[in-house]
Amino acid sequence: FWQNRIIIPTTLRKCALNKLHEAHPGIVAMKSLARLAIWWPNIDKEIERYVRGCEECQRHLTDFPETPLYLWNTPDYPWERLHIDFLGPYEGQMWLVIIDAYSRWLEVFP
């Protein structure tokens, strides 16, 4: 084990990559799936190489064009703009996370 993940021996890595890639999730999602349970040295690079070598993934790459970044205006005063999200489950419960964009003040509520 490495950080609670199973270390996959070299002989089984191709099989693990095939299984992770069954639904053609793309590089980011495939890495996320792998990080849940398995590890080996340079796994991220191997996942990138594997997905880039998949003809079907490359064919459908243009189906999902990259979304342009949205640049937020800088707030002029505290609490003008809040970033709010839920975190969890963590320690058995959901947490409300609020960040003030002006001051970067963080509030967390169980």
mmCIF file with all atom_site columns, C-alpha atoms in Angstrom:
data_model
loop_
_atom_site.group_PDB
_atom_site.id
_atom_site.type_symbol
_atom_site.label_atom_id
_atom_site.label_alt_id
_atom_site.label_comp_id
_atom_site.label_asym_id
_atom_site.label_entity_id
_atom_site.label_seq_id
_atom_site.pdbx_PDB_ins_code
_atom_site.Cartn_x
_atom_site.Cartn_y
_atom_site.Cartn_z
_atom_site.occupancy
_atom_site.B_iso_or_equiv
_atom_site.pdbx_formal_charge
_atom_site.auth_seq_id
_atom_site.auth_comp_id
_atom_site.auth_asym_id
_atom_site.auth_atom_id
_atom_site.pdbx_PDB_model_num
ATOM 1   C CA . PHE A 1 1   ? 0.000   0.000  0.000   1.00 0.00 ? 1   PHE A CA 1
ATOM 2   C CA . TRP A 1 2   ? 0.997   3.628  -0.575  1.00 0.00 ? 2   TRP A CA 1
ATOM 3   C CA . GLN A 1 3   ? -1.139  6.309  1.118   1.00 0.00 ? 3   GLN A CA 1
ATOM 4   C CA . ASN A 1 4   ? -4.024  3.823  1.454   1.00 0.00 ? 4   ASN A CA 1
ATOM 5   C CA . ARG A 1 5   ? -3.814  2.944  -2.252  1.00 0.00 ? 5   ARG A CA 1
ATOM 6   C CA . ILE A 1 6   ? -2.899  -0.413 -3.724  1.00 0.00 ? 6   ILE A CA 1
ATOM 7   C CA . ILE A 1 7   ? 0.437   -0.457 -5.543  1.00 0.00 ? 7   ILE A CA 1
ATOM 8   C CA . ILE A 1 8   ? -0.143  -2.096 -8.924  1.00 0.00 ? 8   ILE A CA 1
ATOM 9   C CA . PRO A 1 9   ? 2.701   -4.342 -10.131 1.00 0.00 ? 9   PRO A CA 1
ATOM 10  C CA . THR A 1 10  ? 4.187   -3.637 -13.560 1.00 0.00 ? 10  THR A CA 1
ATOM 11  C CA . THR A 1 11  ? 2.585   -6.713 -15.109 1.00 0.00 ? 11  THR A CA 1
ATOM 12  C CA . LEU A 1 12  ? -0.950  -5.524 -14.219 1.00 0.00 ? 12  LEU A CA 1
ATOM 13  C CA . ARG A 1 13  ? -0.653  -1.809 -15.059 1.00 0.00 ? 13  ARG A CA 1
ATOM 14  C CA . LYS A 1 14  ? -1.928  -2.121 -18.643 1.00 0.00 ? 14  LYS A CA 1
ATOM 15  C CA . CYS A 1 15  ? -4.970  -4.007 -17.341 1.00 0.00 ? 15  CYS A CA 1
ATOM 16  C CA . ALA A 1 16  ? -5.590  -1.310 -14.709 1.00 0.00 ? 16  ALA A CA 1
ATOM 17  C CA . LEU A 1 17  ? -5.329  1.437  -17.354 1.00 0.00 ? 17  LEU A CA 1
ATOM 18  C CA . ASN A 1 18  ? -7.767  -0.438 -19.614 1.00 0.00 ? 18  ASN A CA 1
ATOM 19  C CA . LYS A 1 19  ? -10.266 -0.753 -16.763 1.00 0.00 ? 19  LYS A CA 1
ATOM 20  C CA . LEU A 1 20  ? -9.971  2.920  -15.746 1.00 0.00 ? 20  LEU A CA 1
ATOM 21  C CA . HIS A 1 21  ? -10.415 3.965  -19.368 1.00 0.00 ? 21  HIS A CA 1
ATOM 22  C CA . GLU A 1 22  ? -13.476 1.838  -20.221 1.00 0.00 ? 22  GLU A CA 1
ATOM 23  C CA . ALA A 1 23  ? -15.847 4.848  -20.378 1.00 0.00 ? 23  ALA A CA 1
ATOM 24  C CA . HIS A 1 24  ? -13.224 7.151  -21.995 1.00 0.00 ? 24  HIS A CA 1
ATOM 25  C CA . PRO A 1 25  ? -13.383 9.639  -19.100 1.00 0.00 ? 25  PRO A CA 1
ATOM 26  C CA . GLY A 1 26  ? -10.480 11.823 -20.247 1.00 0.00 ? 26  GLY A CA 1
ATOM 27  C CA . ILE A 1 27  ? -7.193  12.575 -18.526 1.00 0.00 ? 27  ILE A CA 1
ATOM 28  C CA . VAL A 1 28  ? -8.438  14.536 -15.502 1.00 0.00 ? 28  VAL A CA 1
ATOM 29  C CA . ALA A 1 29  ? -11.266 12.168 -14.598 1.00 0.00 ? 29  ALA A CA 1
ATOM 30  C CA . MET A 1 30  ? -9.097  9.109  -15.182 1.00 0.00 ? 30  MET A CA 1
ATOM 31  C CA . LYS A 1 31  ? -6.440  10.469 -12.814 1.00 0.00 ? 31  LYS A CA 1
ATOM 32  C CA . SER A 1 32  ? -9.136  11.172 -10.227 1.00 0.00 ? 32  SER A CA 1
ATOM 33  C CA . LEU A 1 33  ? -10.435 7.617  -10.502 1.00 0.00 ? 33  LEU A CA 1
ATOM 34  C CA . ALA A 1 34  ? -6.943  6.207  -10.132 1.00 0.00 ? 34  ALA A CA 1
ATOM 35  C CA . ARG A 1 35  ? -6.207  8.351  -7.068  1.00 0.00 ? 35  ARG A CA 1
ATOM 36  C CA . LEU A 1 36  ? -9.119  6.750  -5.264  1.00 0.00 ? 36  LEU A CA 1
ATOM 37  C CA . ALA A 1 37  ? -7.536  3.318  -5.052  1.00 0.00 ? 37  ALA A CA 1
ATOM 38  C CA . ILE A 1 38  ? -4.334  2.621  -6.999  1.00 0.00 ? 38  ILE A CA 1
ATOM 39  C CA . TRP A 1 39  ? -0.779  3.905  -7.432  1.00 0.00 ? 39  TRP A CA 1
ATOM 40  C CA . TRP A 1 40  ? 2.519   3.222  -9.119  1.00 0.00 ? 40  TRP A CA 1
ATOM 41  C CA . PRO A 1 41  ? 5.482   5.461  -9.957  1.00 0.00 ? 41  PRO A CA 1
ATOM 42  C CA . ASN A 1 42  ? 4.671   7.925  -12.782 1.00 0.00 ? 42  ASN A CA 1
ATOM 43  C CA . ILE A 1 43  ? 1.027   6.841  -12.962 1.00 0.00 ? 43  ILE A CA 1
ATOM 44  C CA . ASP A 1 44  ? -0.079  10.361 -13.991 1.00 0.00 ? 44  ASP A CA 1
ATOM 45  C CA . LYS A 1 45  ? 2.267   10.411 -16.987 1.00 0.00 ? 45  LYS A CA 1
ATOM 46  C CA . GLU A 1 46  ? 1.166   6.940  -18.037 1.00 0.00 ? 46  GLU A CA 1
ATOM 47  C CA . ILE A 1 47  ? -2.492  7.982  -17.849 1.00 0.00 ? 47  ILE A CA 1
ATOM 48  C CA . GLU A 1 48  ? -1.770  11.069 -19.970 1.00 0.00 ? 48  GLU A CA 1
ATOM 49  C CA . ARG A 1 49  ? 0.090   8.964  -22.558 1.00 0.00 ? 49  ARG A CA 1
ATOM 50  C CA . TYR A 1 50  ? -2.667  6.343  -22.565 1.00 0.00 ? 50  TYR A CA 1
ATOM 51  C CA . VAL A 1 51  ? -5.495  8.846  -23.157 1.00 0.00 ? 51  VAL A CA 1
ATOM 52  C CA . ARG A 1 52  ? -3.527  10.780 -25.784 1.00 0.00 ? 52  ARG A CA 1
ATOM 53  C CA . GLY A 1 53  ? -2.970  7.473  -27.574 1.00 0.00 ? 53  GLY A CA 1
ATOM 54  C CA . CYS A 1 54  ? -6.678  6.621  -27.611 1.00 0.00 ? 54  CYS A CA 1
ATOM 55  C CA . GLU A 1 55  ? -8.085  7.294  -31.093 1.00 0.00 ? 55  GLU A CA 1
ATOM 56  C CA . GLU A 1 56  ? -11.674 7.558  -29.858 1.00 0.00 ? 56  GLU A CA 1
ATOM 57  C CA . CYS A 1 57  ? -10.763 10.143 -27.213 1.00 0.00 ? 57  CYS A CA 1
ATOM 58  C CA . GLN A 1 58  ? -8.822  12.196 -29.756 1.00 0.00 ? 58  GLN A CA 1
ATOM 59  C CA . ARG A 1 59  ? -11.722 12.036 -32.221 1.00 0.00 ? 59  ARG A CA 1
ATOM 60  C CA . HIS A 1 60  ? -14.138 13.418 -29.630 1.00 0.00 ? 60  HIS A CA 1
ATOM 61  C CA . LEU A 1 61  ? -11.797 16.024 -28.180 1.00 0.00 ? 61  LEU A CA 1
ATOM 62  C CA . THR A 1 62  ? -13.332 18.787 -30.302 1.00 0.00 ? 62  THR A CA 1
ATOM 63  C CA . ASP A 1 63  ? -16.844 17.831 -29.124 1.00 0.00 ? 63  ASP A CA 1
ATOM 64  C CA . PHE A 1 64  ? -16.096 19.590 -25.846 1.00 0.00 ? 64  PHE A CA 1
ATOM 65  C CA . PRO A 1 65  ? -14.347 22.871 -26.603 1.00 0.00 ? 65  PRO A CA 1
ATOM 66  C CA . GLU A 1 66  ? -12.439 24.456 -23.763 1.00 0.00 ? 66  GLU A CA 1
ATOM 67  C CA . THR A 1 67  ? -14.542 26.974 -21.868 1.00 0.00 ? 67  THR A CA 1
ATOM 68  C CA . PRO A 1 68  ? -12.923 30.400 -21.727 1.00 0.00 ? 68  PRO A CA 1
ATOM 69  C CA . LEU A 1 69  ? -11.905 31.607 -18.293 1.00 0.00 ? 69  LEU A CA 1
ATOM 70  C CA . TYR A 1 70  ? -14.131 34.165 -16.651 1.00 0.00 ? 70  TYR A CA 1
ATOM 71  C CA . LEU A 1 71  ? -12.190 36.947 -14.979 1.00 0.00 ? 71  LEU A CA 1
ATOM 72  C CA . TRP A 1 72  ? -14.045 38.248 -11.956 1.00 0.00 ? 72  TRP A CA 1
ATOM 73  C CA . ASN A 1 73  ? -14.041 41.969 -11.225 1.00 0.00 ? 73  ASN A CA 1
ATOM 74  C CA . THR A 1 74  ? -12.079 42.847 -8.123  1.00 0.00 ? 74  THR A CA 1
ATOM 75  C CA . PRO A 1 75  ? -14.524 43.562 -5.287  1.00 0.00 ? 75  PRO A CA 1
ATOM 76  C CA . ASP A 1 76  ? -14.420 47.064 -3.834  1.00 0.00 ? 76  ASP A CA 1
ATOM 77  C CA . TYR A 1 77  ? -15.363 46.171 -0.266  1.00 0.00 ? 77  TYR A CA 1
ATOM 78  C CA . PRO A 1 78  ? -15.715 43.154 2.066   1.00 0.00 ? 78  PRO A CA 1
ATOM 79  C CA . TRP A 1 79  ? -18.657 40.788 1.539   1.00 0.00 ? 79  TRP A CA 1
ATOM 80  C CA . GLU A 1 80  ? -19.464 42.334 -1.877  1.00 0.00 ? 80  GLU A CA 1
ATOM 81  C CA . ARG A 1 81  ? -18.873 38.947 -3.529  1.00 0.00 ? 81  ARG A CA 1
ATOM 82  C CA . LEU A 1 82  ? -18.944 35.593 -1.764  1.00 0.00 ? 82  LEU A CA 1
ATOM 83  C CA . HIS A 1 83  ? -17.863 32.200 -3.005  1.00 0.00 ? 83  HIS A CA 1
ATOM 84  C CA . ILE A 1 84  ? -20.064 29.530 -1.426  1.00 0.00 ? 84  ILE A CA 1
ATOM 85  C CA . ASP A 1 85  ? -19.879 25.755 -1.707  1.00 0.00 ? 85  ASP A CA 1
ATOM 86  C CA . PHE A 1 86  ? -20.422 22.550 0.231   1.00 0.00 ? 86  PHE A CA 1
ATOM 87  C CA . LEU A 1 87  ? -17.577 20.291 1.323   1.00 0.00 ? 87  LEU A CA 1
ATOM 88  C CA . GLY A 1 88  ? -18.011 16.691 2.219   1.00 0.00 ? 88  GLY A CA 1
ATOM 89  C CA . PRO A 1 89  ? -18.932 14.380 3.441   1.00 0.00 ? 89  PRO A CA 1
ATOM 90  C CA . TYR A 1 90  ? -16.048 15.069 5.821   1.00 0.00 ? 90  TYR A CA 1
ATOM 91  C CA . GLU A 1 91  ? -15.979 13.456 9.254   1.00 0.00 ? 91  GLU A CA 1
ATOM 92  C CA . GLY A 1 92  ? -19.474 12.163 8.568   1.00 0.00 ? 92  GLY A CA 1
ATOM 93  C CA . GLN A 1 93  ? -21.126 15.475 7.738   1.00 0.00 ? 93  GLN A CA 1
ATOM 94  C CA . MET A 1 94  ? -21.436 18.160 5.091   1.00 0.00 ? 94  MET A CA 1
ATOM 95  C CA . TRP A 1 95  ? -19.799 21.570 5.628   1.00 0.00 ? 95  TRP A CA 1
ATOM 96  C CA . LEU A 1 96  ? -20.850 24.951 4.235   1.00 0.00 ? 96  LEU A CA 1
ATOM 97  C CA . VAL A 1 97  ? -17.787 26.918 3.076   1.00 0.00 ? 97  VAL A CA 1
ATOM 98  C CA . ILE A 1 98  ? -18.013 30.681 2.468   1.00 0.00 ? 98  ILE A CA 1
ATOM 99  C CA . ILE A 1 99  ? -15.092 32.815 1.276   1.00 0.00 ? 99  ILE A CA 1
ATOM 100 C CA . ASP A 1 100 ? -15.162 36.600 0.991   1.00 0.00 ? 100 ASP A CA 1
ATOM 101 C CA . ALA A 1 101 ? -13.522 37.482 -2.342  1.00 0.00 ? 101 ALA A CA 1
ATOM 102 C CA . TYR A 1 102 ? -12.273 40.857 -1.084  1.00 0.00 ? 102 TYR A CA 1
ATOM 103 C CA . SER A 1 103 ? -10.515 39.838 2.142   1.00 0.00 ? 103 SER A CA 1
ATOM 104 C CA . ARG A 1 104 ? -10.248 36.066 1.491   1.00 0.00 ? 104 ARG A CA 1
ATOM 105 C CA . TRP A 1 105 ? -11.944 35.581 4.884   1.00 0.00 ? 105 TRP A CA 1
ATOM 106 C CA . LEU A 1 106 ? -13.087 31.997 5.327   1.00 0.00 ? 106 LEU A CA 1
ATOM 107 C CA . GLU A 1 107 ? -16.144 30.795 7.248   1.00 0.00 ? 107 GLU A CA 1
ATOM 108 C CA . VAL A 1 108 ? -16.955 27.095 7.635   1.00 0.00 ? 108 VAL A CA 1
ATOM 109 C CA . PHE A 1 109 ? -20.176 25.742 9.150   1.00 0.00 ? 109 PHE A CA 1
ATOM 110 C CA . PRO A 1 110 ? -21.036 22.078 9.843   1.00 0.00 ? 110 PRO A CA 1
#
